[in-house]
Coordinates of C-alpha atoms in Angstrom, one line a residue:
Chain A
M9 CA -10.9 27.8 93.7
A10 CA -7.2 28.0 92.9
V11 CA -5.3 30.8 91.3
R12 CA -1.7 30.5 90.1
T13 CA 0.2 33.7 89.3
R14 CA 3.7 35.0 89.8
S15 CA 2.5 38.6 89.8
L16 CA 2.9 39.8 93.4
F17 CA 0.7 42.8 92.7
A18 CA -2.2 40.4 91.8
L19 CA -1.4 38.4 94.9
A20 CA -1.6 41.4 97.2
M21 CA -4.9 42.3 95.7
L22 CA -6.2 38.8 96.0
S23 CA -5.2 38.5 99.7
G24 CA -7.0 41.8 100.3
G25 CA -10.1 40.3 98.7
F26 CA -9.7 37.2 100.7
S27 CA -9.7 39.2 103.9
L28 CA -12.8 41.0 102.8
V29 CA -14.5 37.7 102.2
S30 CA -13.5 36.3 105.6
A31 CA -14.8 39.5 107.2
A32 CA -18.2 38.7 105.6
L33 CA -17.8 35.2 107.1
F34 CA -17.3 36.7 110.5
V35 CA -20.4 38.8 110.1
A36 CA -22.3 35.6 109.2
L37 CA -21.0 34.1 112.5
D38 CA -22.3 37.1 114.4
A39 CA -18.7 38.3 115.4
V40 CA -19.2 41.8 114.1
D41 CA -16.3 43.3 116.1
V42 CA -13.9 40.7 114.6
A43 CA -15.3 41.3 111.1
F44 CA -14.7 45.0 111.5
T45 CA -11.1 44.5 112.5
E46 CA -10.5 42.0 109.7
A47 CA -12.0 44.4 107.1
A48 CA -10.0 47.4 108.4
V49 CA -6.7 45.6 109.0
G50 CA -6.7 42.7 106.6
A51 CA -8.3 44.2 103.6
G52 CA -7.2 47.8 104.2
I53 CA -3.9 48.4 105.9
S54 CA -2.1 45.2 105.1
T55 CA -2.8 45.4 101.4
V56 CA -1.4 49.0 101.4
L57 CA 1.7 47.8 103.3
M58 CA 2.1 44.9 101.0
L59 CA 2.0 47.3 98.0
G60 CA 4.6 49.4 99.8
T61 CA 6.8 46.4 100.2
L62 CA 6.3 45.5 96.5
A63 CA 7.5 49.0 95.6
L64 CA 10.7 48.3 97.5
T65 CA 11.3 44.8 96.0
S66 CA 10.4 43.3 92.6
R67 CA 7.0 42.9 91.1
Y68 CA 7.3 39.3 90.1
E69 CA 8.1 36.2 92.1
R70 CA 11.2 34.3 90.9
A71 CA 10.7 30.7 89.7
P72 CA 11.5 28.4 92.7
A73 CA 14.8 26.5 92.4
H74 CA 13.5 23.4 94.1
K75 CA 10.6 21.0 93.6
P76 CA 7.4 21.8 95.5
W77 CA 6.8 18.3 96.9
L78 CA 8.2 18.7 100.4
P79 CA 6.4 22.0 101.1
L80 CA 3.2 20.6 99.7
F81 CA 3.5 17.6 102.0
V82 CA 4.1 19.8 105.0
V83 CA 1.2 22.0 104.2
T84 CA -1.1 19.0 103.6
V85 CA -0.2 17.3 106.9
T86 CA -0.7 20.6 108.8
G87 CA -4.0 21.3 107.1
A88 CA -5.2 17.7 107.8
A89 CA -4.2 18.1 111.5
L90 CA -6.1 21.4 111.7
I91 CA -9.2 20.0 110.1
Y92 CA -9.0 17.0 112.4
G93 CA -8.9 19.4 115.3
T94 CA -12.1 21.1 114.3
L95 CA -14.0 17.9 114.5
D96 CA -14.1 18.1 118.3
M97 CA -15.4 21.7 118.2
P98 CA -18.9 22.3 119.5
D99 CA -21.6 23.0 116.9
F100 CA -22.2 26.6 115.8
G101 CA -24.5 28.3 118.3
D102 CA -24.4 25.4 120.7
P103 CA -25.6 26.8 124.1
N104 CA -23.6 24.1 125.9
A105 CA -20.3 25.1 124.3
P106 CA -17.5 25.7 126.9
A107 CA -17.2 29.3 125.7
M108 CA -20.8 29.9 126.6
R109 CA -20.7 28.2 130.0
H110 CA -17.5 29.2 131.6
V111 CA -17.3 33.0 132.5
M112 CA -19.7 34.3 129.9
P113 CA -23.0 34.0 131.9
E114 CA -21.3 36.0 134.8
Y115 CA -20.1 38.7 132.4
L116 CA -23.5 39.0 130.8
E117 CA -25.1 39.3 134.2
R118 CA -22.6 41.7 135.7
I119 CA -21.9 44.1 132.8
P120 CA -25.2 46.0 132.7
H121 CA -24.9 47.2 136.3
E122 CA -21.2 47.2 136.8
I123 CA -19.8 48.8 133.6
G124 CA -22.8 50.5 132.0
V125 CA -21.5 50.1 128.5
P126 CA -24.0 48.4 126.2
N127 CA -21.4 46.8 123.9
I128 CA -20.4 43.7 125.8
V129 CA -17.3 43.1 123.6
T130 CA -16.0 46.6 124.5
A131 CA -16.8 46.1 128.2
I132 CA -14.9 42.8 128.4
L133 CA -12.0 44.0 126.2
A134 CA -11.3 47.3 128.0
S135 CA -12.4 46.5 131.5
Y136 CA -12.4 42.9 132.6
R137 CA -9.6 42.0 130.2
G138 CA -7.8 45.4 130.5
Y139 CA -4.5 43.7 131.1
D140 CA -4.7 41.8 127.9
T141 CA -5.7 44.8 125.9
M142 CA -2.8 46.8 127.4
G143 CA -0.5 44.0 126.4
E144 CA -1.9 44.1 122.8
T145 CA -1.3 47.8 122.7
A146 CA 2.2 47.3 123.9
V147 CA 2.7 44.7 121.1
V148 CA 1.5 47.1 118.5
F149 CA 3.8 49.7 119.9
T150 CA 6.8 47.4 119.9
A151 CA 6.1 46.5 116.3
G152 CA 6.0 50.2 115.4
I153 CA 9.3 50.8 117.2
G154 CA 10.9 47.8 115.5
V155 CA 9.9 49.0 112.0
V156 CA 11.0 52.5 112.7
A157 CA 14.3 51.4 114.2
L158 CA 15.0 49.0 111.3
L159 CA 13.8 51.0 108.3
A160 CA 13.6 54.7 109.1
A161 CA 16.9 54.9 110.9
L162 CA 18.6 53.1 108.1
A163 CA 17.1 55.4 105.5
R164 CA 18.2 58.4 107.5
R165 CA 21.8 57.1 107.8
R166 CA 21.9 56.3 104.1
R167 CA 20.6 59.8 103.2
R168 CA 23.3 61.4 105.5
G169 CA 25.9 59.2 103.8
E170 CA 24.9 60.5 100.4
E171 CA 25.0 64.0 101.5
E172 CA 28.6 63.5 102.8
E173 CA 29.6 61.9 99.5
S174 CA 28.2 64.7 97.5
Chain B
M15 CA 0.0 61.3 90.2
R16 CA -0.5 64.8 88.9
H17 CA -2.9 64.0 86.1
H18 CA -5.2 61.7 88.0
L19 CA -7.9 64.2 88.4
I20 CA -10.7 61.9 89.5
L21 CA -8.5 60.2 92.1
R22 CA -7.5 63.5 93.5
V23 CA -11.0 65.0 93.8
I24 CA -12.4 61.8 95.3
T25 CA -9.6 61.6 97.8
K26 CA -10.2 65.1 98.9
I27 CA -13.9 64.4 99.5
L28 CA -13.2 61.0 101.1
A29 CA -10.3 61.8 103.4
G30 CA -12.5 64.0 105.7
T31 CA -15.4 61.5 105.6
I32 CA -13.1 58.6 106.6
M33 CA -11.7 60.6 109.5
L34 CA -15.3 61.4 110.7
F35 CA -16.1 57.7 110.4
A36 CA -13.0 56.9 112.4
F37 CA -14.1 59.2 115.2
Y38 CA -17.6 57.7 115.1
V39 CA -16.1 54.2 115.5
Q40 CA -13.9 55.5 118.3
F41 CA -16.5 57.2 120.4
H42 CA -19.5 55.1 119.5
G43 CA -17.6 51.9 120.3
D44 CA -19.3 51.7 123.6
Y45 CA -22.7 51.2 121.9
S46 CA -21.9 49.6 118.5
P47 CA -19.2 47.4 117.1
G48 CA -15.8 49.0 117.0
G49 CA -13.3 50.6 119.4
G50 CA -9.9 52.1 119.6
F51 CA -8.2 49.5 117.5
Q52 CA -10.5 49.7 114.5
A53 CA -10.8 53.5 114.7
G54 CA -7.1 53.9 114.8
V55 CA -6.6 51.8 111.7
I56 CA -9.4 53.8 109.9
L57 CA -7.9 57.1 110.9
A58 CA -4.5 56.0 109.6
V59 CA -6.1 54.9 106.4
A60 CA -7.4 58.5 105.8
F61 CA -3.8 59.8 106.0
I62 CA -2.3 57.0 104.0
L63 CA -4.9 57.4 101.2
Y64 CA -4.0 61.1 101.1
G65 CA -0.3 60.3 101.0
L66 CA -0.8 57.7 98.2
V67 CA -2.6 60.1 95.9
F68 CA -0.8 63.3 96.7
S69 CA 2.6 62.8 98.2
V70 CA 4.1 61.7 101.5
E71 CA 5.6 65.2 101.9
T72 CA 2.0 66.7 101.9
V73 CA 0.8 64.3 104.6
Q74 CA 4.0 64.9 106.6
R75 CA 3.2 68.6 106.7
V76 CA 0.1 67.7 108.7
M77 CA 1.5 64.7 110.5
P78 CA 5.2 65.2 110.8
P79 CA 7.2 62.0 111.6
W80 CA 8.4 63.3 115.0
L81 CA 4.8 63.9 116.1
V82 CA 3.8 60.4 114.9
H83 CA 6.7 58.8 116.7
R84 CA 5.8 60.5 120.0
A85 CA 2.1 59.7 119.6
M86 CA 3.0 56.0 119.5
A87 CA 4.4 56.2 123.0
L88 CA 1.7 58.7 124.1
G89 CA -1.2 56.3 123.5
L90 CA 0.4 53.5 125.5
L91 CA 1.3 55.9 128.3
L92 CA -2.3 57.1 128.4
Y93 CA -3.5 53.5 128.8
A94 CA -0.9 52.6 131.4
G95 CA -1.4 56.0 133.1
T96 CA -5.1 55.3 133.5
G97 CA -4.1 52.1 135.3
V98 CA -1.5 53.8 137.5
A99 CA -4.1 56.6 138.3
A100 CA -6.4 53.9 139.7
L101 CA -3.5 52.4 141.6
L102 CA -2.6 55.8 143.2
L103 CA -6.3 56.2 144.2
G104 CA -6.1 53.0 146.2
Y105 CA -7.8 50.6 143.8
N106 CA -6.4 47.8 141.7
F107 CA -4.3 48.5 138.6
L108 CA -6.7 49.3 135.7
D109 CA -9.8 49.2 138.0
Y110 CA -11.6 52.2 136.5
A111 CA -14.2 52.3 139.3
A112 CA -11.5 54.4 141.0
L113 CA -12.1 57.3 138.6
N114 CA -15.5 58.1 140.1
A115 CA -15.7 57.0 143.7
H116 CA -19.4 58.0 144.1
D117 CA -20.6 56.2 141.0
P118 CA -18.3 53.3 139.9
E119 CA -20.4 52.7 136.8
H120 CA -19.5 56.2 135.5
G121 CA -15.9 55.6 136.5
Q122 CA -15.9 52.5 134.4
E123 CA -17.3 54.4 131.4
L124 CA -14.6 57.1 131.8
G125 CA -11.9 54.6 132.1
I126 CA -13.0 52.7 129.0
L127 CA -13.1 56.0 127.1
L128 CA -9.5 56.9 128.1
V129 CA -8.1 53.5 127.5
E130 CA -9.8 53.2 124.1
G131 CA -8.4 56.6 123.3
G132 CA -4.9 55.4 124.2
V133 CA -5.3 52.3 121.9
G134 CA -6.6 54.5 119.1
I135 CA -3.7 57.0 119.3
T136 CA -1.1 54.2 119.4
V137 CA -2.6 52.2 116.6
T138 CA -2.9 55.3 114.3
A139 CA 0.6 56.4 115.0
V140 CA 2.1 52.9 114.5
M141 CA 0.3 52.4 111.2
L142 CA 1.4 55.8 110.0
S143 CA 5.0 55.4 111.1
I144 CA 5.2 52.0 109.4
Y145 CA 3.8 53.6 106.3
Y146 CA 6.3 56.4 106.5
A147 CA 9.1 54.0 107.1
F148 CA 8.2 52.0 104.0
V149 CA 7.6 54.9 101.8
G150 CA 10.7 56.9 103.0
R151 CA 12.9 54.3 101.4
T152 CA 11.2 54.0 98.1
P153 CA 12.3 55.7 94.9
V154 CA 9.1 57.4 93.6
I155 CA 7.4 55.1 91.1
G156 CA 6.3 56.5 87.8
D157 CA 2.7 56.0 86.7
E158 CA 3.6 53.9 83.7
E159 CA 5.6 51.3 85.8
W160 CA 2.4 49.8 87.3

């Protein structure tokens, strides 16, 4: 399915819908935690933030000044490389997949009596991979600080400038 | 959006429900899908929805920007502080077994609860402050312009 439009509002809505569909895809793959995140972040927050950005800029995309052939070529080559990469992936639900054999059996065995949290994903994320999750939280924090420093401070300075002028 | 009666009534009903659901996701994350990250986003959505339908000023009376900005750091500090607490008790950094020396399993549960709480606070605050930062720059759009 292909959609061509220059209306950025429609594009924001479509990307939200796409996120919701991929969340359903994650549910079909039994990755419920990931699906939950995708639905909340992809379909919810990012659509709202995109609409917020739209309100700051224009509603319609300008017609591009150059021909689309070079970008199309780059995208096609990248897509082909990615699809070629998936050919080596193990089958869906394959018990001999590396992800199932490496540390997973040990986690599954240790979590019930070491952590006592029935949701294996939470146990791994928060306890065994606590460092990673702390790093992720720090990344989210840094992103927030960055946006506040760039946008909020600028708005405040501009407002102060207007007050001085008037 | 003064004259959007249905939007306003539905938002008033939904905002509380969304918050309740966010807390369910937060605290039931040990048993079902979900956790601090998802709960944080959902909680932020409740405020953002309210801000979209009413006005940013109304939301900022409940969640003033200074509170949101401090909460961003508070969540991360809660996370790292749990790790440092374990360190001070003579265990490894982020080894929650330290929090209950008699029953490491309970210590782990408590640690996960604290850490997920930290993630939830940071994520809510970051999402809200990004929203505030975007909206704070916008000239208010009239209903007809959409």
